[in-house]
XYZ file of C-alpha atoms in Angstrom:
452
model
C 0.000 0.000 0.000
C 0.864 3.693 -0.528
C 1.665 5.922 2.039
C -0.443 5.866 4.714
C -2.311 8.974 4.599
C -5.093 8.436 7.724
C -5.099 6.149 10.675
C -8.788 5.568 11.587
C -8.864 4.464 15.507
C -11.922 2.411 16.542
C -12.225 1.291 19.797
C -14.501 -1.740 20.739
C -16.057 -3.604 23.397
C -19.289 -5.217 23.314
C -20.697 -3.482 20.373
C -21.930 -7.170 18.454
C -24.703 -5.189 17.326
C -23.196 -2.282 15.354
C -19.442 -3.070 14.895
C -19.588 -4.364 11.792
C -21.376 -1.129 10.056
C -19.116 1.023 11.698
C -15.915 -1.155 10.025
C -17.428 -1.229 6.992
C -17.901 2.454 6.390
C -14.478 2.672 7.475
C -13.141 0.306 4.854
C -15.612 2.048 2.225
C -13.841 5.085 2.431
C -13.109 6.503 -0.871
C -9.268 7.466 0.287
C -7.809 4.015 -0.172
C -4.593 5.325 1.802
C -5.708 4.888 5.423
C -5.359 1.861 7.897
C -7.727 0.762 10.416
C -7.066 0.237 14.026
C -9.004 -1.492 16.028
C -8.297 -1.386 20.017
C -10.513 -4.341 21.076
C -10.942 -3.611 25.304
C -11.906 -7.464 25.903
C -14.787 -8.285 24.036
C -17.208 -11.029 25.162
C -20.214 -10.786 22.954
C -18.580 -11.844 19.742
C -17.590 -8.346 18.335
C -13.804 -9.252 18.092
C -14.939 -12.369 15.341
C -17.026 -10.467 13.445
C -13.766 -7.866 12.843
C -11.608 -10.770 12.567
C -13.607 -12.148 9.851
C -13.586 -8.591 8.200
C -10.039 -8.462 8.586
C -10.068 -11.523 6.434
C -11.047 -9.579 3.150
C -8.847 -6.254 3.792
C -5.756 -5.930 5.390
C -5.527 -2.720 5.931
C -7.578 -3.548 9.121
C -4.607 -3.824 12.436
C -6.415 -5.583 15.394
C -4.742 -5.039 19.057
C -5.945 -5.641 22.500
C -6.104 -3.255 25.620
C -7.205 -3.033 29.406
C -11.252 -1.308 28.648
C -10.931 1.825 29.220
C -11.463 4.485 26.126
C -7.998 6.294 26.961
C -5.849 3.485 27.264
C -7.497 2.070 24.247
C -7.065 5.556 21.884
C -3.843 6.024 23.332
C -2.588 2.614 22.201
C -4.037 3.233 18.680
C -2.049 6.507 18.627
C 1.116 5.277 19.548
C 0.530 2.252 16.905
C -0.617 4.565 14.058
C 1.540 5.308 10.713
C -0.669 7.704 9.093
C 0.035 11.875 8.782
C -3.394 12.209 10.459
C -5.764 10.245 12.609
C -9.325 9.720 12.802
C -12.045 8.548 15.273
C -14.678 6.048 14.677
C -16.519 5.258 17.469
C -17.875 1.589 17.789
C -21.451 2.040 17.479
C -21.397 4.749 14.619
C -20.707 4.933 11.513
C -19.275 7.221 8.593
C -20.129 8.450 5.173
C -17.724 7.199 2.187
C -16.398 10.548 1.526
C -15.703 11.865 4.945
C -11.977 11.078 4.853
C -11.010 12.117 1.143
C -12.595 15.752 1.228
C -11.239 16.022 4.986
C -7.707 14.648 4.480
C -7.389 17.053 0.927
C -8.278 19.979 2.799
C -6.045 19.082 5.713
C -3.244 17.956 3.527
C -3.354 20.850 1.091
C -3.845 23.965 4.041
C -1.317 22.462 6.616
C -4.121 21.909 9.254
C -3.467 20.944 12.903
C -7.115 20.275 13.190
C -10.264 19.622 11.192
C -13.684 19.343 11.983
C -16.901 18.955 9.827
C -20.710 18.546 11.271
C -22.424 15.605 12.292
C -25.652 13.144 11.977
C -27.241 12.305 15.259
C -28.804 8.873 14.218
C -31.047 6.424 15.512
C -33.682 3.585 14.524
C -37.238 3.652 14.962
C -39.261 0.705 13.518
C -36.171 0.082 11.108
C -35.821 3.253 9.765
C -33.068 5.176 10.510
C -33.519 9.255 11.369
C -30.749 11.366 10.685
C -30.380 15.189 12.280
C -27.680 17.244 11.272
C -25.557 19.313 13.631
C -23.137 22.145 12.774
C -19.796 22.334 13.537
C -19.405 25.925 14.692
C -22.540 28.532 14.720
C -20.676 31.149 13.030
C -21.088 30.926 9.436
C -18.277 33.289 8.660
C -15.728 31.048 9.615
C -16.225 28.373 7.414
C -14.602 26.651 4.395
C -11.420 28.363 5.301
C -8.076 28.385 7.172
C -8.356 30.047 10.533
C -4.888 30.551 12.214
C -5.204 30.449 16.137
C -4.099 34.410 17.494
C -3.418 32.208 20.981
C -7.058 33.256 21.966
C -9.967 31.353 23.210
C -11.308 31.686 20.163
C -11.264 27.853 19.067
C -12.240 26.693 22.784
C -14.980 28.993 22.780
C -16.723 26.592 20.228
C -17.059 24.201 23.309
C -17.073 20.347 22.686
C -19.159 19.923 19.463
C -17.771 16.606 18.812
C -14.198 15.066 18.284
C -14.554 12.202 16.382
C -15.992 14.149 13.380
C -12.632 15.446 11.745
C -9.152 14.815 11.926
C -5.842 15.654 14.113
C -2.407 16.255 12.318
C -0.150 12.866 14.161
C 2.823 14.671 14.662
C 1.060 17.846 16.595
C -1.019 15.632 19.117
C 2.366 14.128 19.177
C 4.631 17.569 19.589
C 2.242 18.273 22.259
C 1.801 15.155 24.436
C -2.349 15.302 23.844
C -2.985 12.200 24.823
C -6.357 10.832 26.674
C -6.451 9.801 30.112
C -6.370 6.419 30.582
C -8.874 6.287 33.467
C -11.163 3.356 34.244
C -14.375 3.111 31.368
C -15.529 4.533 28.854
C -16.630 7.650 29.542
C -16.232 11.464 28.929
C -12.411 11.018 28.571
C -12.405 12.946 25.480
C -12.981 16.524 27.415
C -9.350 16.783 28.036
C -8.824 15.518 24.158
C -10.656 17.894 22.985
C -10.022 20.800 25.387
C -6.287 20.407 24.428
C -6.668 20.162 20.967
C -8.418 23.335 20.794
C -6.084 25.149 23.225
C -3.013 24.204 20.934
C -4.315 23.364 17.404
C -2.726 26.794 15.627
C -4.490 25.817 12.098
C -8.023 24.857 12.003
C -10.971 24.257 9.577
C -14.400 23.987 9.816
C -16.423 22.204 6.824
C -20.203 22.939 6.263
C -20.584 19.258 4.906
C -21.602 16.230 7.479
C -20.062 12.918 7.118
C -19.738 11.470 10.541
C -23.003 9.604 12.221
C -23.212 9.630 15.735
C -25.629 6.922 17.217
C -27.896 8.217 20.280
C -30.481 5.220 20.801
C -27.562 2.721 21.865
C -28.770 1.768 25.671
C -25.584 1.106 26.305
C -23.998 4.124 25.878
C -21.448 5.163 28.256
C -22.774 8.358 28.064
C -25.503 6.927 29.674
C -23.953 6.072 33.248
C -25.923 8.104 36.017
C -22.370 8.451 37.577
C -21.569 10.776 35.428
C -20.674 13.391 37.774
C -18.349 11.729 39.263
C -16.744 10.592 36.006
C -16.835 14.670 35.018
C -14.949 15.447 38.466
C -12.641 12.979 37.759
C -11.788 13.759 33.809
C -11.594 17.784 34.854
C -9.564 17.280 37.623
C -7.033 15.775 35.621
C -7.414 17.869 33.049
C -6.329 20.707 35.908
C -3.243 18.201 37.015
C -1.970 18.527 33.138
C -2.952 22.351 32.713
C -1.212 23.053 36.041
C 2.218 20.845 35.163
C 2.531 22.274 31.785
C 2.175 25.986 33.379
C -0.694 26.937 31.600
C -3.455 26.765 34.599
C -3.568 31.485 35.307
C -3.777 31.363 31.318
C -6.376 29.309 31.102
C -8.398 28.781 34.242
C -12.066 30.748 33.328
C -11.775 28.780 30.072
C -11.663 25.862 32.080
C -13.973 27.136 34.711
C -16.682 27.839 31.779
C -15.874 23.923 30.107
C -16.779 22.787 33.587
C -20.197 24.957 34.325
C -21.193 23.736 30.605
C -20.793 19.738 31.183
C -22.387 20.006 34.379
C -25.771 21.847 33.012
C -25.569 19.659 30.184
C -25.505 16.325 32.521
C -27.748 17.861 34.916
C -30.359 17.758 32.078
C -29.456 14.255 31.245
C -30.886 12.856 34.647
C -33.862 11.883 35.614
C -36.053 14.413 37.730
C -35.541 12.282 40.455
C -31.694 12.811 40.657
C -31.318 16.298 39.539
C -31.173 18.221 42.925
C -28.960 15.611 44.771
C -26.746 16.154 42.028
C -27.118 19.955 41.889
C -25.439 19.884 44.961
C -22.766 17.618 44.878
C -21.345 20.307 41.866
C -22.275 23.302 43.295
C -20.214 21.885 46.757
C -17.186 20.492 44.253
C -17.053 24.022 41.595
C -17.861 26.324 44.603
C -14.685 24.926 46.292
C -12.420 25.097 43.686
C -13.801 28.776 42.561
C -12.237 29.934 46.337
C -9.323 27.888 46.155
C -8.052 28.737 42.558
C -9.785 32.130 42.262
C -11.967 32.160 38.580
C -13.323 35.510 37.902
C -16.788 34.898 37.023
C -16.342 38.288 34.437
C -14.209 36.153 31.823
C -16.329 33.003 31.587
C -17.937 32.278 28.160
C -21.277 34.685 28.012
C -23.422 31.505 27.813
C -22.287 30.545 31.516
C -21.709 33.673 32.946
C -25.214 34.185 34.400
C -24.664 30.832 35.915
C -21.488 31.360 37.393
C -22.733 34.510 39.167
C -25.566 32.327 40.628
C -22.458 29.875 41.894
C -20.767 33.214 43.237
C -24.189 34.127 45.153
C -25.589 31.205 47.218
C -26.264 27.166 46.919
C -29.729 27.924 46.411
C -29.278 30.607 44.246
C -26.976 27.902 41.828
C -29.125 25.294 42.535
C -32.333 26.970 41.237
C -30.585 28.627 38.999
C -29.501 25.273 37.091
C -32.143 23.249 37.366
C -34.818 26.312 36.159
C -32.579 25.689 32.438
C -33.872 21.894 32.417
C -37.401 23.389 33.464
C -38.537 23.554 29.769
C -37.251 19.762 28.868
C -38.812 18.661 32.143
C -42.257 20.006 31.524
C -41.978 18.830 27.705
C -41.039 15.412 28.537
C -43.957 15.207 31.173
C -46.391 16.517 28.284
C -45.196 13.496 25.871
C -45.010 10.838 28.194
C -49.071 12.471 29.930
C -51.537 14.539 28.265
C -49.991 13.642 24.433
C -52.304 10.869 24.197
C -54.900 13.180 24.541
C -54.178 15.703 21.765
C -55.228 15.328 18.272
C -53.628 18.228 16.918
C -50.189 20.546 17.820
C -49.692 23.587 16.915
C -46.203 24.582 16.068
C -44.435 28.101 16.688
C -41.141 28.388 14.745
C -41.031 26.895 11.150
C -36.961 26.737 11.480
C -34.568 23.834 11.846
C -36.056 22.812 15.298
C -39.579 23.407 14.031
C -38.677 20.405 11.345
C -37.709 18.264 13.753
C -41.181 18.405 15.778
C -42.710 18.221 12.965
C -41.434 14.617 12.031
C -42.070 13.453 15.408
C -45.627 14.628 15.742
C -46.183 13.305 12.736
C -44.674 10.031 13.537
C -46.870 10.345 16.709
C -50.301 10.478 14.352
C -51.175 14.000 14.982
C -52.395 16.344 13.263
C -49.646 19.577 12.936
C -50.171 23.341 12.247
C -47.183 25.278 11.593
C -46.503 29.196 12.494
C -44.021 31.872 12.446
C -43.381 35.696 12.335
C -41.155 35.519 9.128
C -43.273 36.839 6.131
C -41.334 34.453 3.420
C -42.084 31.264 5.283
C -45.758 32.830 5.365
C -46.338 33.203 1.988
C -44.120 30.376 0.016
C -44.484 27.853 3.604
C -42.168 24.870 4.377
C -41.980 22.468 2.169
C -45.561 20.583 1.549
C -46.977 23.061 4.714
C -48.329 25.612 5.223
C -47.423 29.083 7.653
C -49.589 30.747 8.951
C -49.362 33.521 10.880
C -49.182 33.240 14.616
C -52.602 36.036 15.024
C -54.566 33.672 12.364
C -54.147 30.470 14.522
C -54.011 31.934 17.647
C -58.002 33.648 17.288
C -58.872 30.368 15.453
C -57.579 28.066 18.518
C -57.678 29.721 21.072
C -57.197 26.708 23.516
C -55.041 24.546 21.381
C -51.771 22.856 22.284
C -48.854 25.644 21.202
C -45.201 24.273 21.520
C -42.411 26.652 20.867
C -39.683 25.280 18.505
C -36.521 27.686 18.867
C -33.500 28.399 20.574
C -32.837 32.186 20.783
C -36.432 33.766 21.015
C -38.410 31.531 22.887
C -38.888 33.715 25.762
C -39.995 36.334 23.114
C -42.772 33.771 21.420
C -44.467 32.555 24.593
C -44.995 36.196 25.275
C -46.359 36.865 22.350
C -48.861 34.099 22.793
C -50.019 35.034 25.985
C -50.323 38.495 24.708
C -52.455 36.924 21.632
C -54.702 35.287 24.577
C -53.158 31.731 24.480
C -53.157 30.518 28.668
C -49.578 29.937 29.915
C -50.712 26.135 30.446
C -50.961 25.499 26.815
C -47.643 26.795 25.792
C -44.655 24.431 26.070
C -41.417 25.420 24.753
C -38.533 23.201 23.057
C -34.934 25.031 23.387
C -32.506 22.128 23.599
C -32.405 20.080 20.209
C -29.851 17.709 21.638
C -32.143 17.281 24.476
C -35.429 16.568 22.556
C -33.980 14.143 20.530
C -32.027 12.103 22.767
C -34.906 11.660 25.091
C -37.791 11.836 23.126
C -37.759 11.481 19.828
C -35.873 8.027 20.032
C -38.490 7.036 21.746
C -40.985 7.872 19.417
C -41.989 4.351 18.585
C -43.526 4.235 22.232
C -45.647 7.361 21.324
C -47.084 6.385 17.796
C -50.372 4.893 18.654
C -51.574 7.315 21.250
């Protein structure tokens, strides 16, 4: 074989039922060049035959054995790998055939450290697979080009959207010992990955295309573990061990600081109801702590946490309210479609957008009847697709005690007010803010919903 141009790192354990997609997009790749290593963490189901029969037909396919844990595993894939640049596949996704031509071109050609492209979030229902793209930055305007780190926070700013959906120059993970931690399991160890990638990486690229499919209905997901705050303690804490040795900790410490509020919120909406104060306080007692002891200044936290970090700064109850009033919205929603749902023969929809499309589908797959509506004037008049807009007065005088669920991220606050100023009661109007959210833990469930 040529030159090795991309080392693709899988790492397996127990995945029977997905493994061998996930190897065979790999070895579909239209960039011949690449090898595939596969870190098998002690396998009992019968994954490790079905690769080993794969392996069979294509040798670029390199099988090795590790303790289970995702950082040994990734780490022993690194040191093993010959190619100029490495990629992730994780065992239960999968990737699209042209992911690591276009990526490794642009890469190659560009001198990149770094490059990332969106993603699907995937899942079955009734055999049919959903796909939902996600971007990999929010700011169009840096896009499709070269962006050369000014030693800012500019490329941590962009939080974790994602590491397994580009591809890392070898030699400057290697120049700058980014390795994962090799602690016990398999989860969140990429947050110091991907936290030191983007604190180094000095050439970066963000694609507008989506190759990489990232599966959310697998019930054995790692990400899954409700001891997942204690597995976020322990990945940031040694995150702070590494930051501190290499004398970058002053530099970098609100950065941190504002990694750590977002993982928390974000897990803290994970949980059920049930556990979501008890947690509250074990990270309010564990960041409140370490916001004494190490000094963060709540001022140069990323503006999405800030108001959160004040709340941290003011009281436990004050964080603790503060936090769990942000899940209040998924809470109420997932309460609605798991209650009264049943009951409803029609939905009305407010926002016609990319989140709006996504309700739609469900609802749909749900057997109700949808009505879509939004303030822009061009979805009014040409409408979405097969639908129709209408405008939010026309629906609002004609149902006046319908079911209205807001679909947006930005505005929301701004469209229930303007419902309850159009006459709609506050206990019809439920609001949808968190895509992730809604489709991770209720729209894979959909199948559950579709006779009501």
């Amino acid at each position: 074989m040529n030159e090795i141009k991309v080392s693709v790192i899988v790492y397996v354990k127990n995945t029977i039922d997905y493994i061998e997609k996930c190897i065979r997009s790999v070895m579909d790749q239209t960039l011949y060049e690449i090898e595939i290593l596969v870190i098998d963490g002690g396998s009992t189901d019968g994954t490790l035959r079905v690769i080993e029969k794969l392996q069979q037909s294509d040798s670029r396919i390199r099988i090795f054995h590790s303790d289970a844990s995702v950082g040994a595993q990734f780490n022993l894939g690194l040191r093993e790998a010959r190619g100029q640049y490495i990629g992730i596949c994780e065992a239960d996704d999968y990737i699209l055939p042209e992911m690591y031509e276009r990526q490794y071109r642009i890469a190659d050609e560009n001198r990149l450290d770094v490059i990332r492209a969106g993603y699907y979030q995937i899942f079955n229902i009734n055999d049919k697979e959903y796909r939902f793209k996600l971007k990999p930055c929010y700011q169009e305007r840096i896009t499709e080009k070269v962006i050369i780190s000014d030693k800012s926070n500019f490329f941590l700013e962009q939080g974790i959207n994602g590491f397994w959906n580009g591809l890392y120059r070898k030699q400057f993970l290697l120049d700058n010992h980014i390795w994962m931690n090799e602690t016990k399991g398999a989860a969140y160890q990429d947050i110091s990955f991907s936290f030191l990638t983007q604190m180094y990486a000095e050439r970066i690229w963000f694609m507008n295309e989506t190759f990489y499919c990232y599966r959310i209905d697998n019930p054995n997901a790692s990400v899954n573990s409700l001891h997942g705050v204690e597995l976020h303690i322990n990945e940031y804490e040694e995150l702070k061990k590494r930051l501190k040795i290499s004398g970058r900790w002053d530099e970098y410490k609100n950065m941190f600081f504002s990694w750590e509020l977002v993982s928390y919120r974000w897990f803290l909406g994970e949980l059920p109801g049930d556990l979501k104060a008890d947690n509250a306080d074990k990270i309010y007692y564990h960041i409140k702590s370490q916001m004494e002891d190490e000094k963060y200044d709540e001022n140069y936290v990323m503006e999405t946490v800030r108001s959160l970090a004040k709340a941290l700064s003011d009281s436990r109850s004050e964080f603790t309210e503060f936090i769990l009033s942000e899940t209040e919205n998924e809470k109420k929603l997932l309460e609605y479609v798991e209650g009264s749902l049943k009951y409803d023969k029609m939905i009305i929809l407010f926002g016609a957008g990319h989140i709006g499309n996504i309700l739609l589908e469900f609802f749909r797959l749900c057997n109700k009847k949808v009505l879509l509506m939004d303030n822009s004037v061009l979805l009014q008049q040409n409408g979405l697709k097969e639908d129709k807009v209408y405008k939010p007065e026309r629906l609002a005088s004609c149902y006046p005690n319908g079911r209205y669920i807001i679909a947006n991220i930005s505005h929301a606050q701004e469209m229930r007010k303007q419902l309850l100023e159009l006459g709609i009661q506050s206990r019809d109007i439920l609001i949808c803010d968190d895509e992730e959210f809604f489709l991770r833990k209720i729209f894979v469930k959909a199948g559950q919903y579709s006779g009501q």
